[in-house]
PDB file of C-alpha atoms in Angstrom:
ATOM      1  CA  SER A   1      53.556  26.543   8.075  1.00  0.00           C
ATOM      2  CA  GLN A   2      50.060  25.274   6.585  1.00  0.00           C
ATOM      3  CA  THR A   3      46.862  26.493   8.026  1.00  0.00           C
ATOM      4  CA  ILE A   4      43.045  26.198   6.994  1.00  0.00           C
ATOM      5  CA  HIS A   5      40.363  28.547   8.408  1.00  0.00           C
ATOM      6  CA  GLN A   6      36.987  27.638   7.738  1.00  0.00           C
ATOM      7  CA  TRP A   7      33.979  30.275   8.629  1.00  0.00           C
ATOM      8  CA  PRO A   8      31.540  30.760  10.325  1.00  0.00           C
ATOM      9  CA  ALA A   9      31.806  28.245  13.422  1.00  0.00           C
ATOM     10  CA  THR A  10      28.480  28.222  13.591  1.00  0.00           C
ATOM     11  CA  LEU A  11      25.401  29.244  11.385  1.00  0.00           C
ATOM     12  CA  VAL A  12      21.495  28.986  11.946  1.00  0.00           C
ATOM     13  CA  GLN A  13      19.524  29.599   8.894  1.00  0.00           C
ATOM     14  CA  PRO A  14      15.956  29.517   8.119  1.00  0.00           C
ATOM     15  CA  VAL A  15      14.752  27.284   5.283  1.00  0.00           C
ATOM     16  CA  GLY A  16      14.889  28.405   1.831  1.00  0.00           C
ATOM     17  CA  SER A  17      17.649  30.965   2.598  1.00  0.00           C
ATOM     18  CA  PRO A  18      20.833  30.845   0.635  1.00  0.00           C
ATOM     19  CA  LEU A  19      24.203  29.692   2.086  1.00  0.00           C
ATOM     20  CA  SER A  20      28.202  30.398   1.527  1.00  0.00           C
ATOM     21  CA  LEU A  21      30.728  28.730   3.558  1.00  0.00           C
ATOM     22  CA  GLU A  22      34.250  30.026   3.224  1.00  0.00           C
ATOM     23  CA  CYS A  23      37.140  28.007   3.286  1.00  0.00           C
ATOM     24  CA  THR A  24      40.849  29.271   2.874  1.00  0.00           C
ATOM     25  CA  VAL A  25      44.333  27.470   3.118  1.00  0.00           C
ATOM     26  CA  GLU A  26      47.828  29.104   3.613  1.00  0.00           C
ATOM     27  CA  GLY A  27      51.107  28.305   3.396  1.00  0.00           C
ATOM     28  CA  THR A  28      50.572  26.245   0.458  1.00  0.00           C
ATOM     29  CA  SER A  29      50.248  26.513  -3.446  1.00  0.00           C
ATOM     30  CA  ASN A  30      47.781  24.283  -5.538  1.00  0.00           C
ATOM     31  CA  PRO A  31      46.092  22.466  -2.985  1.00  0.00           C
ATOM     32  CA  ASN A  32      43.631  19.568  -3.589  1.00  0.00           C
ATOM     33  CA  LEU A  33      40.822  21.060  -1.811  1.00  0.00           C
ATOM     34  CA  TYR A  34      37.645  19.165  -0.330  1.00  0.00           C
ATOM     35  CA  TRP A  35      34.311  19.783   1.538  1.00  0.00           C
ATOM     36  CA  TYR A  36      32.731  16.896   4.154  1.00  0.00           C
ATOM     37  CA  ARG A  37      29.778  17.033   6.009  1.00  0.00           C
ATOM     38  CA  GLN A  38      29.460  14.775   9.103  1.00  0.00           C
ATOM     39  CA  ALA A  39      25.527  13.940  10.047  1.00  0.00           C
ATOM     40  CA  ALA A  40      24.837  12.464  12.941  1.00  0.00           C
ATOM     41  CA  GLY A  41      25.241   8.724  12.815  1.00  0.00           C
ATOM     42  CA  ARG A  42      26.645   8.752   9.241  1.00  0.00           C
ATOM     43  CA  GLY A  43      30.071   9.517   9.501  1.00  0.00           C
ATOM     44  CA  LEU A  44      32.248  11.742   6.951  1.00  0.00           C
ATOM     45  CA  GLN A  45      30.550  12.393   3.882  1.00  0.00           C
ATOM     46  CA  LEU A  46      32.671  14.012   1.044  1.00  0.00           C
ATOM     47  CA  LEU A  47      30.428  16.682  -1.095  1.00  0.00           C
ATOM     48  CA  PHE A  48      33.227  18.205  -3.234  1.00  0.00           C
ATOM     49  CA  TYR A  49      36.587  18.201  -3.988  1.00  0.00           C
ATOM     50  CA  SER A  50      38.764  20.466  -6.479  1.00  0.00           C
ATOM     51  CA  VAL A  51      42.309  19.531  -8.127  1.00  0.00           C
ATOM     52  CA  GLY A  52      42.786  23.098  -9.188  1.00  0.00           C
ATOM     53  CA  ILE A  53      41.172  26.491  -9.527  1.00  0.00           C
ATOM     54  CA  GLY A  54      37.710  25.777 -11.814  1.00  0.00           C
ATOM     55  CA  GLN A  55      37.704  22.348 -11.251  1.00  0.00           C
ATOM     56  CA  ILE A  56      35.012  21.200  -8.917  1.00  0.00           C
ATOM     57  CA  SER A  57      33.776  17.133  -8.648  1.00  0.00           C
ATOM     58  CA  SER A  58      30.692  16.218  -7.245  1.00  0.00           C
ATOM     59  CA  GLU A  59      30.225  13.488  -5.243  1.00  0.00           C
ATOM     60  CA  VAL A  60      26.643  13.494  -4.197  1.00  0.00           C
ATOM     61  CA  PRO A  61      24.271  15.328  -6.219  1.00  0.00           C
ATOM     62  CA  GLN A  62      21.980  17.340  -3.763  1.00  0.00           C
ATOM     63  CA  ASN A  63      20.846  21.178  -2.831  1.00  0.00           C
ATOM     64  CA  LEU A  64      24.753  22.457  -2.640  1.00  0.00           C
ATOM     65  CA  SER A  65      27.180  23.428  -5.013  1.00  0.00           C
ATOM     66  CA  ALA A  66      30.628  24.621  -4.652  1.00  0.00           C
ATOM     67  CA  SER A  67      33.304  26.884  -6.381  1.00  0.00           C
ATOM     68  CA  ARG A  68      36.885  27.560  -6.237  1.00  0.00           C
ATOM     69  CA  PRO A  69      37.519  30.875  -7.312  1.00  0.00           C
ATOM     70  CA  GLN A  70      41.145  31.329  -6.338  1.00  0.00           C
ATOM     71  CA  ASP A  71      43.736  28.721  -5.510  1.00  0.00           C
ATOM     72  CA  ARG A  72      44.046  28.577  -1.986  1.00  0.00           C
ATOM     73  CA  GLN A  73      39.662  29.354  -1.439  1.00  0.00           C
ATOM     74  CA  PHE A  74      36.883  27.132  -1.630  1.00  0.00           C
ATOM     75  CA  ILE A  75      33.391  28.043  -1.051  1.00  0.00           C
ATOM     76  CA  LEU A  76      30.228  26.277  -0.173  1.00  0.00           C
ATOM     77  CA  SER A  77      27.386  27.351  -1.445  1.00  0.00           C
ATOM     78  CA  SER A  78      23.234  26.731  -1.681  1.00  0.00           C
ATOM     79  CA  LYS A  79      20.312  28.820  -3.143  1.00  0.00           C
ATOM     80  CA  LYS A  80      18.164  27.561  -0.992  1.00  0.00           C
ATOM     81  CA  LEU A  81      18.318  25.643   2.125  1.00  0.00           C
ATOM     82  CA  LEU A  82      16.591  22.605   3.345  1.00  0.00           C
ATOM     83  CA  LEU A  83      15.762  21.347   6.765  1.00  0.00           C
ATOM     84  CA  SER A  84      18.107  18.187   5.636  1.00  0.00           C
ATOM     85  CA  ASP A  85      21.159  20.174   5.047  1.00  0.00           C
ATOM     86  CA  SER A  86      21.730  20.615   8.713  1.00  0.00           C
ATOM     87  CA  GLY A  87      25.048  19.129  10.033  1.00  0.00           C
ATOM     88  CA  PHE A  88      28.465  19.900  10.587  1.00  0.00           C
ATOM     89  CA  TYR A  89      30.713  20.851   7.549  1.00  0.00           C
ATOM     90  CA  LEU A  90      34.359  20.220   7.135  1.00  0.00           C
ATOM     91  CA  CYS A  91      37.017  21.700   4.538  1.00  0.00           C
ATOM     92  CA  ALA A  92      40.024  20.049   4.035  1.00  0.00           C
ATOM     93  CA  TRP A  93      43.119  20.409   2.041  1.00  0.00           C
ATOM     94  CA  GLY A  94      45.870  18.076   0.770  1.00  0.00           C
ATOM     95  CA  VAL A  95      49.084  18.334  -0.953  1.00  0.00           C
ATOM     96  CA  ARG A  96      49.112  15.759  -4.402  1.00  0.00           C
ATOM     97  CA  ALA A  97      52.247  14.585  -3.477  1.00  0.00           C
ATOM     98  CA  ASP A  98      51.648  13.844  -0.020  1.00  0.00           C
ATOM     99  CA  THR A  99      49.108  11.386   1.899  1.00  0.00           C
ATOM    100  CA  GLU A 100      47.603  13.656   4.199  1.00  0.00           C
ATOM    101  CA  ALA A 101      44.421  15.428   4.636  1.00  0.00           C
ATOM    102  CA  PHE A 102      44.331  18.267   6.867  1.00  0.00           C
ATOM    103  CA  PHE A 103      40.905  19.793   8.412  1.00  0.00           C
ATOM    104  CA  GLY A 104      39.686  22.713   9.451  1.00  0.00           C
ATOM    105  CA  GLN A 105      37.620  23.516  12.645  1.00  0.00           C
ATOM    106  CA  GLY A 106      34.392  23.180  10.864  1.00  0.00           C
ATOM    107  CA  THR A 107      31.175  24.715  10.587  1.00  0.00           C
ATOM    108  CA  ARG A 108      27.859  23.649  12.549  1.00  0.00           C
ATOM    109  CA  LEU A 109      24.704  24.628  10.273  1.00  0.00           C
ATOM    110  CA  THR A 110      21.427  24.176  11.495  1.00  0.00           C
ATOM    111  CA  VAL A 111      18.414  24.978   9.588  1.00  0.00           C
ATOM    112  CA  VAL A 112      15.311  25.789  11.200  1.00  0.00           C
TER     113      VAL A 112
ATOM    114  CA  ALA B   1      32.186   0.436  -5.765  1.00  0.00           C
ATOM    115  CA  GLN B   2      34.385   1.867  -2.572  1.00  0.00           C
ATOM    116  CA  ARG B   3      33.077   1.120   0.533  1.00  0.00           C
ATOM    117  CA  VAL B   4      34.675   1.570   4.218  1.00  0.00           C
ATOM    118  CA  THR B   5      32.906  -0.229   7.357  1.00  0.00           C
ATOM    119  CA  GLN B   6      33.508   0.452  10.782  1.00  0.00           C
ATOM    120  CA  PRO B   7      30.654  -2.171  12.780  1.00  0.00           C
ATOM    121  CA  GLU B   8      30.866  -0.489  15.941  1.00  0.00           C
ATOM    122  CA  LYS B   9      29.166   2.971  16.585  1.00  0.00           C
ATOM    123  CA  LEU B  10      30.290   3.011  20.421  1.00  0.00           C
ATOM    124  CA  LEU B  11      32.690   0.998  22.052  1.00  0.00           C
ATOM    125  CA  SER B  12      33.053   1.264  25.836  1.00  0.00           C
ATOM    126  CA  VAL B  13      36.292   0.256  27.626  1.00  0.00           C
ATOM    127  CA  PHE B  14      37.871   0.505  31.040  1.00  0.00           C
ATOM    128  CA  LYS B  15      41.110   2.403  31.282  1.00  0.00           C
ATOM    129  CA  GLY B  16      43.946  -0.451  30.705  1.00  0.00           C
ATOM    130  CA  ALA B  17      41.835  -2.600  28.799  1.00  0.00           C
ATOM    131  CA  PRO B  18      42.987  -3.281  25.347  1.00  0.00           C
ATOM    132  CA  VAL B  19      40.833  -1.758  22.596  1.00  0.00           C
ATOM    133  CA  GLU B  20      40.381  -2.613  19.206  1.00  0.00           C
ATOM    134  CA  LEU B  21      38.347  -0.795  16.678  1.00  0.00           C
ATOM    135  CA  LYS B  22      37.476  -2.700  13.538  1.00  0.00           C
ATOM    136  CA  CYS B  23      38.077  -1.288   9.748  1.00  0.00           C
ATOM    137  CA  ASN B  24      36.968  -3.163   6.805  1.00  0.00           C
ATOM    138  CA  TYR B  25      37.353  -1.902   3.415  1.00  0.00           C
ATOM    139  CA  SER B  26      36.497  -2.688  -0.253  1.00  0.00           C
ATOM    140  CA  TYR B  27      38.419  -1.419  -2.510  1.00  0.00           C
ATOM    141  CA  SER B  28      39.507  -2.516  -6.062  1.00  0.00           C
ATOM    142  CA  GLY B  29      43.595  -2.628  -6.016  1.00  0.00           C
ATOM    143  CA  SER B  30      45.726  -1.672  -2.993  1.00  0.00           C
ATOM    144  CA  PRO B  31      44.910   1.616  -1.076  1.00  0.00           C
ATOM    145  CA  GLU B  32      46.558   3.508   1.297  1.00  0.00           C
ATOM    146  CA  LEU B  33      44.857   3.211   4.672  1.00  0.00           C
ATOM    147  CA  PHE B  34      44.670   5.837   7.248  1.00  0.00           C
ATOM    148  CA  TRP B  35      43.053   6.339  10.966  1.00  0.00           C
ATOM    149  CA  TYR B  36      41.868   9.762  12.124  1.00  0.00           C
ATOM    150  CA  VAL B  37      40.985  10.758  15.046  1.00  0.00           C
ATOM    151  CA  GLN B  38      38.700  13.611  16.466  1.00  0.00           C
ATOM    152  CA  TYR B  39      39.110  14.498  20.082  1.00  0.00           C
ATOM    153  CA  SER B  40      36.162  16.774  21.800  1.00  0.00           C
ATOM    154  CA  ARG B  41      36.648  20.116  20.423  1.00  0.00           C
ATOM    155  CA  GLN B  42      39.455  19.655  18.149  1.00  0.00           C
ATOM    156  CA  ARG B  43      39.806  19.370  14.768  1.00  0.00           C
ATOM    157  CA  LEU B  44      39.697  16.104  12.574  1.00  0.00           C
ATOM    158  CA  GLN B  45      43.627  14.968  12.666  1.00  0.00           C
ATOM    159  CA  LEU B  46      45.757  12.203  10.994  1.00  0.00           C
ATOM    160  CA  LEU B  47      46.257   9.428  14.052  1.00  0.00           C
ATOM    161  CA  LEU B  48      48.229   7.329  11.638  1.00  0.00           C
ATOM    162  CA  ARG B  49      48.948   5.687   8.349  1.00  0.00           C
ATOM    163  CA  HIS B  50      49.782   2.177   7.365  1.00  0.00           C
ATOM    164  CA  ILE B  51      52.731   2.920   5.205  1.00  0.00           C
ATOM    165  CA  SER B  52      54.487   4.822   7.812  1.00  0.00           C
ATOM    166  CA  ARG B  53      54.399   1.819  10.272  1.00  0.00           C
ATOM    167  CA  GLU B  54      54.334   4.065  13.080  1.00  0.00           C
ATOM    168  CA  SER B  55      52.957   3.880  16.788  1.00  0.00           C
ATOM    169  CA  ILE B  56      51.124   6.877  17.575  1.00  0.00           C
ATOM    170  CA  LYS B  57      50.026   7.100  20.950  1.00  0.00           C
ATOM    171  CA  GLY B  58      50.163   3.401  21.281  1.00  0.00           C
ATOM    172  CA  PHE B  59      48.017   2.985  18.775  1.00  0.00           C
ATOM    173  CA  THR B  60      49.057   0.359  15.952  1.00  0.00           C
ATOM    174  CA  ALA B  61      47.082  -0.873  12.795  1.00  0.00           C
ATOM    175  CA  ASP B  62      47.485  -3.957  11.002  1.00  0.00           C
ATOM    176  CA  LEU B  63      46.621  -4.372   7.431  1.00  0.00           C
ATOM    177  CA  ASN B  64      44.981  -7.802   6.706  1.00  0.00           C
ATOM    178  CA  LYS B  65      45.070  -7.813   2.697  1.00  0.00           C
ATOM    179  CA  GLY B  66      43.190 -11.268   2.609  1.00  0.00           C
ATOM    180  CA  GLU B  67      40.681  -9.808   5.257  1.00  0.00           C
ATOM    181  CA  THR B  68      40.613  -6.475   3.589  1.00  0.00           C
ATOM    182  CA  SER B  69      40.815  -5.181   7.233  1.00  0.00           C
ATOM    183  CA  PHE B  70      43.147  -2.357   9.082  1.00  0.00           C
ATOM    184  CA  HIS B  71      41.817  -2.776  12.502  1.00  0.00           C
ATOM    185  CA  LEU B  72      43.123   0.076  15.228  1.00  0.00           C
ATOM    186  CA  LYS B  73      44.668  -1.765  18.303  1.00  0.00           C
ATOM    187  CA  LYS B  74      45.821  -0.562  21.862  1.00  0.00           C
ATOM    188  CA  PRO B  75      47.113  -2.574  24.562  1.00  0.00           C
ATOM    189  CA  PHE B  76      46.290  -0.584  27.373  1.00  0.00           C
ATOM    190  CA  ALA B  77      43.241   2.091  26.891  1.00  0.00           C
ATOM    191  CA  GLN B  78      43.814   5.771  28.696  1.00  0.00           C
ATOM    192  CA  GLU B  79      40.754   7.921  29.375  1.00  0.00           C
ATOM    193  CA  GLU B  80      42.512  10.641  27.045  1.00  0.00           C
ATOM    194  CA  ASP B  81      41.785   7.847  24.180  1.00  0.00           C
ATOM    195  CA  SER B  82      38.158   8.686  23.973  1.00  0.00           C
ATOM    196  CA  ALA B  83      37.160  10.260  20.757  1.00  0.00           C
ATOM    197  CA  MET B  84      35.704   9.565  17.489  1.00  0.00           C
ATOM    198  CA  TYR B  85      38.353   7.358  15.044  1.00  0.00           C
ATOM    199  CA  TYR B  86      37.452   7.009  11.581  1.00  0.00           C
ATOM    200  CA  CYS B  87      38.911   4.832   9.288  1.00  0.00           C
ATOM    201  CA  ALA B  88      39.791   6.361   5.603  1.00  0.00           C
ATOM    202  CA  PRO B  89      41.175   4.556   2.760  1.00  0.00           C
ATOM    203  CA  ARG B  90      42.709   6.857   0.007  1.00  0.00           C
ATOM    204  CA  ASP B  91      41.433   5.975  -3.506  1.00  0.00           C
ATOM    205  CA  ASN B  92      44.059   4.544  -6.283  1.00  0.00           C
ATOM    206  CA  TYR B  93      44.604   7.800  -7.738  1.00  0.00           C
ATOM    207  CA  GLY B  94      45.145   9.552  -4.634  1.00  0.00           C
ATOM    208  CA  GLN B  95      42.638  12.287  -4.783  1.00  0.00           C
ATOM    209  CA  ASN B  96      40.262  11.454  -2.298  1.00  0.00           C
ATOM    210  CA  PHE B  97      39.911  10.212   1.120  1.00  0.00           C
ATOM    211  CA  VAL B  98      36.415   7.740   1.716  1.00  0.00           C
ATOM    212  CA  PHE B  99      35.607   7.890   5.607  1.00  0.00           C
ATOM    213  CA  GLY B 100      34.200   5.295   7.292  1.00  0.00           C
ATOM    214  CA  PRO B 101      31.137   6.123   9.714  1.00  0.00           C
ATOM    215  CA  GLY B 102      33.545   6.157  12.599  1.00  0.00           C
ATOM    216  CA  THR B 103      33.558   4.893  15.909  1.00  0.00           C
ATOM    217  CA  ARG B 104      33.222   6.353  19.087  1.00  0.00           C
ATOM    218  CA  LEU B 105      35.547   5.389  21.834  1.00  0.00           C
ATOM    219  CA  SER B 106      34.551   5.913  25.439  1.00  0.00           C
ATOM    220  CA  VAL B 107      37.521   4.847  27.971  1.00  0.00           C
ATOM    221  CA  LEU B 108      36.201   4.746  31.882  1.00  0.00           C
ATOM    222  CA  PRO B 109      37.984   5.517  35.023  1.00  0.00           C
TER     223      PRO B 109
END
């Protein structure tokens, strides 16, 4: 069966520090991968999606970047965090031929 | 531009009362439509999709193309239905999900 792992679950980082959140998927090949941010009162905002290794599309220009070094690995990064980067980050995957997205447990990021 | 609105941030109903969570979308073409739910301390998960026409946990959703709405309904709410609900159309290219802002449903005893 397919599973998705996302870590860490919580993270407190100072302003200006770097960020790396990792997401891996098991049990499927060539999935579509997504990073979302869930800010209080604003719902889910799509940040990045990827349809293949090295293929990243950005939905919202910002202080973050994403990379897909392997088929089932998706990384969200920042060189210097801002206070406004605080939020709940969700990784998700979906199969092209299917229509459902499967979500990780999420990472609660607090920038202080 | 693709847009999804869920006008109610918070909806409180009493147990046994009917509940309707509103969703309106603005899309070109005919998007696929989904409802996702996030219970406390659990992952965001699929509740139902329009194309399957299923009733999940007593919930149904009717697509009204004229009004571009996909409201979620349940005739008798239960306390365990308390959760965050997101309406999510899938765009014409089948690659992305755009989520609405979400509605927090609170079912009171």
